[in-house]
Amino acid sequence: MNHSLLCIDLGGTKALVASVAHTQVEQVRQYAVPSQANLNQVNAFVIRLIEENLTAEATGIAIGVPSTLDVYSGTVLTTQNIPNWQNVPLKGLLEQRFSLPVVVHNDANCFAFGEYLYGEHHANNLIGVCLGTGIGAGFVLNGSLYTGNHSAAGELGNLSYLDGIIEDYASGQFFGRQGVEGRWLAEQARSGDPFALQQFETFGSHVGHALAQVVMVLNPDVIVLGGSVTHSYDYFNAALEAKMQQLLGNALYQSVRVIPSTLNHAPLLGAYGLFQHNKINHDNKELANEV
């Protein structure tokens, strides 16, 4: 029998679900997330995702969530873009429901760990930044995922910036503030529309400001950009790089590479990798207790 994990990448607006076995991602399905639903409705949505995709071969469930959380208990604490989904003992709830081991982690951490394990970056210090409904980051430092207390390391979007927070300006929310839809703007930019190109240039400057702060604090080797907004990277990368160089100076700017992700389903692969990592740690702990 081929053993696999059911892996879920839960975002603020969409969720991806797939079966992952030996780093092969199969049977990927996409769902719209009911982000304004109440707590019980969001829980029911997550359970339905699993019920509709779980196979007899699955030996566990790994889920990335856009939340701060207690990694050890698997409790979702706060979720900015799913505002009613707070203080949910998700790991316990799912293990009781499906009688399988469950690992719950922050979605940006899943993305960063997936890039570290399976991307072609060859870097011990890697930052994964997700540009989607919000902006979040995962840190792999000296070859280990750094999550901080409550998995809150990397909540880049909540830092103060201009008249709000970074997420207002350096995520998909920027386009909503301009009264346009990001996908439509990308289509206009593709046809050379000056307004669209100017909007992406402004957006890139905001993202460059955010990434410069990360570089000044952590000095990574590489920053990998993922998330839906990264599909438009060609329209904002020049402004992003210019702002980073302005803020960092040449030496620090040249010490870091900023690249868009080319790894398919990095968050799902990262969730898979974190489950395996957790299992190895658990098995080693059990062995040590026996000795």
mmCIF file of C-alpha atoms in Angstrom:
data_model
loop_
_atom_site.group_PDB
_atom_site.id
_atom_site.type_symbol
_atom_site.label_atom_id
_atom_site.label_comp_id
_atom_site.label_asym_id
_atom_site.label_seq_id
_atom_site.Cartn_x
_atom_site.Cartn_y
_atom_site.Cartn_z
ATOM 1 C CA MET A 1 0.000 0.000 0.000
ATOM 2 C CA ASN A 2 1.255 3.484 -0.853
ATOM 3 C CA HIS A 3 1.168 5.622 2.274
ATOM 4 C CA SER A 4 0.460 9.327 1.864
ATOM 5 C CA LEU A 5 -0.428 12.440 3.805
ATOM 6 C CA LEU A 6 -3.419 14.657 3.217
ATOM 7 C CA CYS A 7 -1.956 18.161 3.064
ATOM 8 C CA ILE A 8 -3.925 21.421 3.203
ATOM 9 C CA ASP A 9 -2.827 24.969 2.442
ATOM 10 C CA LEU A 10 -5.507 27.170 4.004
ATOM 11 C CA GLY A 11 -5.343 30.825 2.992
ATOM 12 C CA GLY A 12 -7.489 33.881 3.544
ATOM 13 C CA THR A 13 -9.514 33.382 0.348
ATOM 14 C CA LYS A 14 -8.700 29.926 -1.016
ATOM 15 C CA ALA A 15 -7.618 26.495 0.187
ATOM 16 C CA LEU A 16 -5.638 23.845 -1.660
ATOM 17 C CA VAL A 17 -5.913 20.182 -0.678
ATOM 18 C CA ALA A 18 -3.755 17.367 -2.010
ATOM 19 C CA SER A 19 -2.439 13.910 -1.375
ATOM 20 C CA VAL A 20 1.339 13.977 -0.943
ATOM 21 C CA ALA A 21 3.496 10.846 -1.017
ATOM 22 C CA HIS A 22 7.304 10.846 -1.297
ATOM 23 C CA THR A 23 7.175 14.566 -2.214
ATOM 24 C CA GLN A 24 4.793 13.880 -5.104
ATOM 25 C CA VAL A 25 1.759 16.189 -4.947
ATOM 26 C CA GLU A 26 -1.318 14.590 -6.467
ATOM 27 C CA GLN A 27 -5.060 15.178 -6.792
ATOM 28 C CA VAL A 28 -4.884 18.894 -5.976
ATOM 29 C CA ARG A 29 -8.281 20.495 -5.399
ATOM 30 C CA GLN A 30 -9.069 24.159 -4.746
ATOM 31 C CA TYR A 31 -11.845 25.566 -2.551
ATOM 32 C CA ALA A 32 -13.072 29.077 -1.791
ATOM 33 C CA VAL A 33 -12.627 29.872 1.917
ATOM 34 C CA PRO A 34 -15.685 31.285 3.748
ATOM 35 C CA SER A 35 -13.513 33.917 5.406
ATOM 36 C CA GLN A 36 -16.412 35.847 6.968
ATOM 37 C CA ALA A 37 -18.174 32.765 8.365
ATOM 38 C CA ASN A 38 -18.492 32.140 12.091
ATOM 39 C CA LEU A 39 -16.165 29.855 14.017
ATOM 40 C CA ASN A 40 -18.294 26.720 13.782
ATOM 41 C CA GLN A 41 -18.850 27.241 10.069
ATOM 42 C CA VAL A 42 -15.124 27.564 9.388
ATOM 43 C CA ASN A 43 -14.478 24.416 11.431
ATOM 44 C CA ALA A 44 -17.154 22.606 9.424
ATOM 45 C CA PHE A 45 -15.525 23.837 6.209
ATOM 46 C CA VAL A 46 -12.113 22.431 7.222
ATOM 47 C CA ILE A 47 -13.694 19.109 8.195
ATOM 48 C CA ARG A 48 -15.496 18.957 4.842
ATOM 49 C CA LEU A 49 -12.192 19.554 3.019
ATOM 50 C CA ILE A 50 -10.752 16.523 4.744
ATOM 51 C CA GLU A 51 -13.820 14.297 4.387
ATOM 52 C CA GLU A 52 -13.988 14.929 0.647
ATOM 53 C CA ASN A 53 -10.292 14.181 0.041
ATOM 54 C CA LEU A 54 -9.180 11.658 2.653
ATOM 55 C CA THR A 55 -8.249 8.237 1.250
ATOM 56 C CA ALA A 56 -7.650 4.904 2.921
ATOM 57 C CA GLU A 57 -3.918 5.282 2.185
ATOM 58 C CA ALA A 58 -3.584 8.468 4.249
ATOM 59 C CA THR A 59 -1.475 8.027 7.388
ATOM 60 C CA GLY A 60 -1.808 11.588 8.646
ATOM 61 C CA ILE A 61 -3.001 15.137 8.029
ATOM 62 C CA ALA A 62 -0.801 18.235 7.712
ATOM 63 C CA ILE A 63 -2.392 21.662 7.513
ATOM 64 C CA GLY A 64 -0.953 25.142 7.093
ATOM 65 C CA VAL A 65 -3.150 27.929 8.488
ATOM 66 C CA PRO A 66 -2.897 31.745 8.122
ATOM 67 C CA SER A 67 -2.771 32.187 11.885
ATOM 68 C CA THR A 68 -0.711 32.613 14.981
ATOM 69 C CA LEU A 69 -0.881 29.348 16.877
ATOM 70 C CA ASP A 70 0.466 27.112 19.582
ATOM 71 C CA VAL A 71 2.357 24.622 17.426
ATOM 72 C CA TYR A 72 2.691 22.004 20.158
ATOM 73 C CA SER A 73 -1.015 21.775 20.942
ATOM 74 C CA GLY A 74 -2.045 22.698 17.409
ATOM 75 C CA THR A 75 -4.309 25.493 18.643
ATOM 76 C CA VAL A 76 -5.204 28.307 16.258
ATOM 77 C CA LEU A 77 -4.958 31.554 18.259
ATOM 78 C CA THR A 78 -5.713 34.509 15.984
ATOM 79 C CA THR A 79 -6.456 34.656 12.250
ATOM 80 C CA GLN A 80 -6.478 38.151 10.808
ATOM 81 C CA ASN A 81 -8.076 37.343 7.441
ATOM 82 C CA ILE A 82 -10.577 34.823 8.847
ATOM 83 C CA PRO A 83 -11.598 37.091 11.741
ATOM 84 C CA ASN A 84 -14.034 34.781 13.555
ATOM 85 C CA TRP A 85 -11.683 31.786 13.579
ATOM 86 C CA GLN A 86 -9.918 32.225 16.919
ATOM 87 C CA ASN A 87 -8.807 29.957 19.796
ATOM 88 C CA VAL A 88 -9.559 26.710 17.955
ATOM 89 C CA PRO A 89 -7.949 23.472 19.245
ATOM 90 C CA LEU A 90 -7.625 22.330 15.643
ATOM 91 C CA LYS A 91 -5.161 19.462 16.108
ATOM 92 C CA GLY A 92 -7.277 17.861 18.845
ATOM 93 C CA LEU A 93 -10.503 18.447 16.958
ATOM 94 C CA LEU A 94 -9.208 16.788 13.778
ATOM 95 C CA GLU A 95 -7.431 13.906 15.529
ATOM 96 C CA GLN A 96 -10.600 13.065 17.410
ATOM 97 C CA ARG A 97 -12.690 13.273 14.245
ATOM 98 C CA PHE A 98 -10.436 11.287 11.907
ATOM 99 C CA SER A 99 -8.308 9.114 14.250
ATOM 100 C CA LEU A 100 -5.106 10.144 12.468
ATOM 101 C CA PRO A 101 -2.060 12.131 13.633
ATOM 102 C CA VAL A 102 -2.321 15.819 12.702
ATOM 103 C CA VAL A 103 0.301 18.560 12.396
ATOM 104 C CA VAL A 104 -0.850 22.193 12.298
ATOM 105 C CA HIS A 105 1.542 24.951 11.291
ATOM 106 C CA ASN A 106 1.514 28.532 10.041
ATOM 107 C CA ASP A 107 1.038 28.703 6.259
ATOM 108 C CA ALA A 108 4.034 30.986 5.653
ATOM 109 C CA ASN A 109 6.218 28.619 7.678
ATOM 110 C CA CYS A 110 4.995 25.766 5.474
ATOM 111 C CA PHE A 111 5.899 27.779 2.377
ATOM 112 C CA ALA A 112 9.385 28.656 3.655
ATOM 113 C CA PHE A 113 10.132 25.106 4.819
ATOM 114 C CA GLY A 114 8.916 23.686 1.524
ATOM 115 C CA GLU A 115 11.225 26.040 -0.379
ATOM 116 C CA TYR A 116 14.120 25.175 1.925
ATOM 117 C CA LEU A 117 13.641 21.415 1.592
ATOM 118 C CA TYR A 118 12.652 21.097 -2.046
ATOM 119 C CA GLY A 119 13.575 24.342 -3.829
ATOM 120 C CA GLU A 120 16.901 24.756 -5.606
ATOM 121 C CA HIS A 121 18.266 27.552 -3.435
ATOM 122 C CA HIS A 122 21.057 25.828 -1.482
ATOM 123 C CA ALA A 123 20.822 28.409 1.296
ATOM 124 C CA ASN A 124 21.045 27.868 5.052
ATOM 125 C CA ASN A 125 19.328 31.198 5.729
ATOM 126 C CA LEU A 126 16.141 31.484 3.696
ATOM 127 C CA ILE A 127 13.116 33.721 4.119
ATOM 128 C CA GLY A 128 9.866 32.727 2.421
ATOM 129 C CA VAL A 129 7.435 35.626 1.927
ATOM 130 C CA CYS A 130 3.836 35.002 0.873
ATOM 131 C CA LEU A 131 2.148 37.835 -1.027
ATOM 132 C CA GLY A 132 -1.540 37.060 -1.171
ATOM 133 C CA THR A 133 -4.601 38.233 0.741
ATOM 134 C CA GLY A 134 -2.091 39.324 3.368
ATOM 135 C CA ILE A 135 1.692 39.199 3.686
ATOM 136 C CA GLY A 136 3.446 36.719 5.938
ATOM 137 C CA ALA A 137 6.946 35.295 6.204
ATOM 138 C CA GLY A 138 8.640 32.114 7.346
ATOM 139 C CA PHE A 139 12.255 32.027 8.531
ATOM 140 C CA VAL A 140 14.718 29.175 8.022
ATOM 141 C CA LEU A 141 17.828 30.220 9.936
ATOM 142 C CA ASN A 142 21.005 28.133 9.990
ATOM 143 C CA GLY A 143 19.045 25.278 8.457
ATOM 144 C CA SER A 144 16.242 25.227 11.039
ATOM 145 C CA LEU A 145 12.739 26.653 10.895
ATOM 146 C CA TYR A 146 12.419 29.498 13.391
ATOM 147 C CA THR A 147 8.836 30.063 14.514
ATOM 148 C CA GLY A 148 9.151 32.097 17.692
ATOM 149 C CA ASN A 149 6.581 31.950 20.459
ATOM 150 C CA HIS A 150 3.071 31.088 19.186
ATOM 151 C CA SER A 151 4.503 30.651 15.678
ATOM 152 C CA ALA A 152 4.250 34.447 15.388
ATOM 153 C CA ALA A 153 7.735 35.053 13.959
ATOM 154 C CA GLY A 154 7.226 36.345 10.446
ATOM 155 C CA GLU A 155 4.001 38.300 11.012
ATOM 156 C CA LEU A 156 5.511 40.954 8.797
ATOM 157 C CA GLY A 157 2.169 42.309 7.652
ATOM 158 C CA ASN A 158 1.247 43.565 11.112
ATOM 159 C CA LEU A 159 4.193 45.963 11.428
ATOM 160 C CA SER A 160 3.242 49.651 11.451
ATOM 161 C CA TYR A 161 3.689 51.447 8.134
ATOM 162 C CA LEU A 162 2.494 54.849 6.870
ATOM 163 C CA ASP A 163 -1.126 55.299 8.030
ATOM 164 C CA GLY A 164 -1.714 51.618 8.749
ATOM 165 C CA ILE A 165 0.261 48.382 8.619
ATOM 166 C CA ILE A 166 2.511 46.813 5.988
ATOM 167 C CA GLU A 167 -0.258 44.417 4.909
ATOM 168 C CA ASP A 168 -2.347 47.389 3.752
ATOM 169 C CA TYR A 169 0.319 48.272 1.191
ATOM 170 C CA ALA A 170 2.399 45.152 0.444
ATOM 171 C CA SER A 171 -0.261 42.494 -0.182
ATOM 172 C CA GLY A 172 -3.320 42.025 -2.348
ATOM 173 C CA GLN A 173 -5.065 44.514 -0.065
ATOM 174 C CA PHE A 174 -3.097 47.317 -1.726
ATOM 175 C CA PHE A 175 -5.085 46.920 -4.926
ATOM 176 C CA GLY A 176 -8.386 46.983 -3.085
ATOM 177 C CA ARG A 177 -7.347 50.276 -1.484
ATOM 178 C CA GLN A 178 -6.927 51.675 -4.999
ATOM 179 C CA GLY A 179 -10.412 50.504 -5.942
ATOM 180 C CA VAL A 180 -9.211 47.871 -8.412
ATOM 181 C CA GLU A 181 -8.932 44.089 -8.527
ATOM 182 C CA GLY A 182 -5.388 42.748 -8.687
ATOM 183 C CA ARG A 183 -6.061 40.193 -11.413
ATOM 184 C CA TRP A 184 -7.705 42.820 -13.626
ATOM 185 C CA LEU A 185 -4.786 45.194 -13.038
ATOM 186 C CA ALA A 186 -2.325 42.479 -14.088
ATOM 187 C CA GLU A 187 -4.219 42.027 -17.349
ATOM 188 C CA GLN A 188 -4.022 45.769 -17.976
ATOM 189 C CA ALA A 189 -0.308 45.821 -17.174
ATOM 190 C CA ARG A 190 0.232 42.968 -19.628
ATOM 191 C CA SER A 191 -1.177 45.152 -22.376
ATOM 192 C CA GLY A 192 1.058 48.084 -21.379
ATOM 193 C CA ASP A 193 -1.566 50.232 -19.656
ATOM 194 C CA PRO A 194 0.282 53.175 -17.987
ATOM 195 C CA PHE A 195 -2.068 53.353 -14.980
ATOM 196 C CA ALA A 196 -1.658 49.644 -14.237
ATOM 197 C CA LEU A 197 2.115 49.775 -14.610
ATOM 198 C CA GLN A 198 2.266 52.760 -12.246
ATOM 199 C CA GLN A 199 0.163 50.925 -9.649
ATOM 200 C CA PHE A 200 2.503 47.930 -9.751
ATOM 201 C CA GLU A 201 5.537 50.225 -9.485
ATOM 202 C CA THR A 202 4.073 51.795 -6.335
ATOM 203 C CA PHE A 203 3.222 48.364 -4.968
ATOM 204 C CA GLY A 204 6.762 47.121 -5.632
ATOM 205 C CA SER A 205 8.199 50.036 -3.691
ATOM 206 C CA HIS A 206 6.045 49.121 -0.687
ATOM 207 C CA VAL A 207 7.098 45.457 -0.869
ATOM 208 C CA GLY A 208 10.746 46.511 -1.220
ATOM 209 C CA HIS A 209 10.409 48.560 1.962
ATOM 210 C CA ALA A 210 9.006 45.527 3.817
ATOM 211 C CA LEU A 211 11.724 43.175 2.578
ATOM 212 C CA ALA A 212 14.470 45.667 3.449
ATOM 213 C CA GLN A 213 13.328 45.550 7.077
ATOM 214 C CA VAL A 214 13.653 41.760 7.050
ATOM 215 C CA VAL A 215 17.134 41.944 5.548
ATOM 216 C CA MET A 216 18.297 44.485 8.127
ATOM 217 C CA VAL A 217 17.095 42.261 10.974
ATOM 218 C CA LEU A 218 18.033 38.772 9.705
ATOM 219 C CA ASN A 219 20.509 39.224 6.814
ATOM 220 C CA PRO A 220 19.368 36.092 4.903
ATOM 221 C CA ASP A 221 21.019 34.549 1.837
ATOM 222 C CA VAL A 222 17.812 34.449 -0.179
ATOM 223 C CA ILE A 223 14.219 35.683 -0.024
ATOM 224 C CA VAL A 224 11.726 33.574 -1.972
ATOM 225 C CA LEU A 225 8.431 35.206 -2.902
ATOM 226 C CA GLY A 226 5.255 33.153 -3.199
ATOM 227 C CA GLY A 227 1.523 33.737 -3.131
ATOM 228 C CA SER A 228 -0.936 34.798 -5.799
ATOM 229 C CA VAL A 229 0.413 38.349 -6.227
ATOM 230 C CA THR A 230 3.822 36.953 -7.203
ATOM 231 C CA HIS A 231 2.308 35.916 -10.545
ATOM 232 C CA SER A 232 2.669 39.622 -11.432
ATOM 233 C CA TYR A 233 6.287 39.813 -10.241
ATOM 234 C CA ASP A 234 7.606 41.097 -13.574
ATOM 235 C CA TYR A 235 5.551 44.270 -13.153
ATOM 236 C CA PHE A 236 6.863 45.237 -9.718
ATOM 237 C CA ASN A 237 10.297 43.646 -9.300
ATOM 238 C CA ALA A 238 12.274 46.646 -10.623
ATOM 239 C CA ALA A 239 10.657 49.020 -8.115
ATOM 240 C CA LEU A 240 11.097 46.431 -5.354
ATOM 241 C CA GLU A 241 14.822 46.078 -6.064
ATOM 242 C CA ALA A 242 15.305 49.861 -6.344
ATOM 243 C CA LYS A 243 13.675 50.481 -2.952
ATOM 244 C CA MET A 244 15.725 47.720 -1.305
ATOM 245 C CA GLN A 245 18.965 49.111 -2.710
ATOM 246 C CA GLN A 246 18.018 52.607 -1.564
ATOM 247 C CA LEU A 247 17.312 51.480 1.997
ATOM 248 C CA LEU A 248 20.052 48.872 2.390
ATOM 249 C CA GLY A 249 23.011 50.336 0.554
ATOM 250 C CA ASN A 250 25.035 48.386 -1.996
ATOM 251 C CA ALA A 251 26.887 45.951 0.267
ATOM 252 C CA LEU A 252 23.864 44.623 2.146
ATOM 253 C CA TYR A 253 21.643 44.772 -0.947
ATOM 254 C CA GLN A 254 24.082 42.643 -2.933
ATOM 255 C CA SER A 255 24.341 40.066 -0.143
ATOM 256 C CA VAL A 256 20.765 38.800 -0.650
ATOM 257 C CA ARG A 257 18.898 37.375 -3.635
ATOM 258 C CA VAL A 258 15.174 38.025 -4.066
ATOM 259 C CA ILE A 259 13.524 35.505 -6.379
ATOM 260 C CA PRO A 260 9.984 34.376 -7.139
ATOM 261 C CA SER A 261 9.139 30.788 -6.273
ATOM 262 C CA THR A 262 9.313 28.258 -9.099
ATOM 263 C CA LEU A 263 8.403 25.293 -6.877
ATOM 264 C CA ASN A 264 4.916 23.985 -7.496
ATOM 265 C CA HIS A 265 2.854 23.754 -4.299
ATOM 266 C CA ALA A 266 5.633 24.743 -1.892
ATOM 267 C CA PRO A 267 3.192 25.206 1.063
ATOM 268 C CA LEU A 268 1.783 21.688 0.593
ATOM 269 C CA LEU A 269 5.280 20.230 0.356
ATOM 270 C CA GLY A 270 6.311 22.219 3.417
ATOM 271 C CA ALA A 271 3.345 20.872 5.389
ATOM 272 C CA TYR A 272 4.410 17.372 4.310
ATOM 273 C CA GLY A 273 8.004 18.064 5.380
ATOM 274 C CA LEU A 274 6.946 19.453 8.752
ATOM 275 C CA PHE A 275 4.805 16.378 9.436
ATOM 276 C CA GLN A 276 7.767 14.107 8.674
ATOM 277 C CA HIS A 277 10.070 16.306 10.784
ATOM 278 C CA ASN A 278 7.596 16.165 13.673
ATOM 279 C CA LYS A 279 7.316 12.379 13.363
ATOM 280 C CA ILE A 280 11.100 11.944 13.461
ATOM 281 C CA ASN A 281 11.351 14.141 16.575
ATOM 282 C CA HIS A 282 8.488 12.243 18.228
ATOM 283 C CA ASP A 283 10.036 8.852 17.417
ATOM 284 C CA ASN A 284 13.430 9.980 18.745
ATOM 285 C CA LYS A 285 11.813 11.219 21.953
ATOM 286 C CA GLU A 286 9.981 7.911 22.421
ATOM 287 C CA LEU A 287 13.249 6.023 21.856
ATOM 288 C CA ALA A 288 15.061 8.208 24.396
ATOM 289 C CA ASN A 289 12.320 7.579 26.971
ATOM 290 C CA GLU A 290 12.632 3.828 26.449
ATOM 291 C CA VAL A 291 16.393 3.979 26.967
#
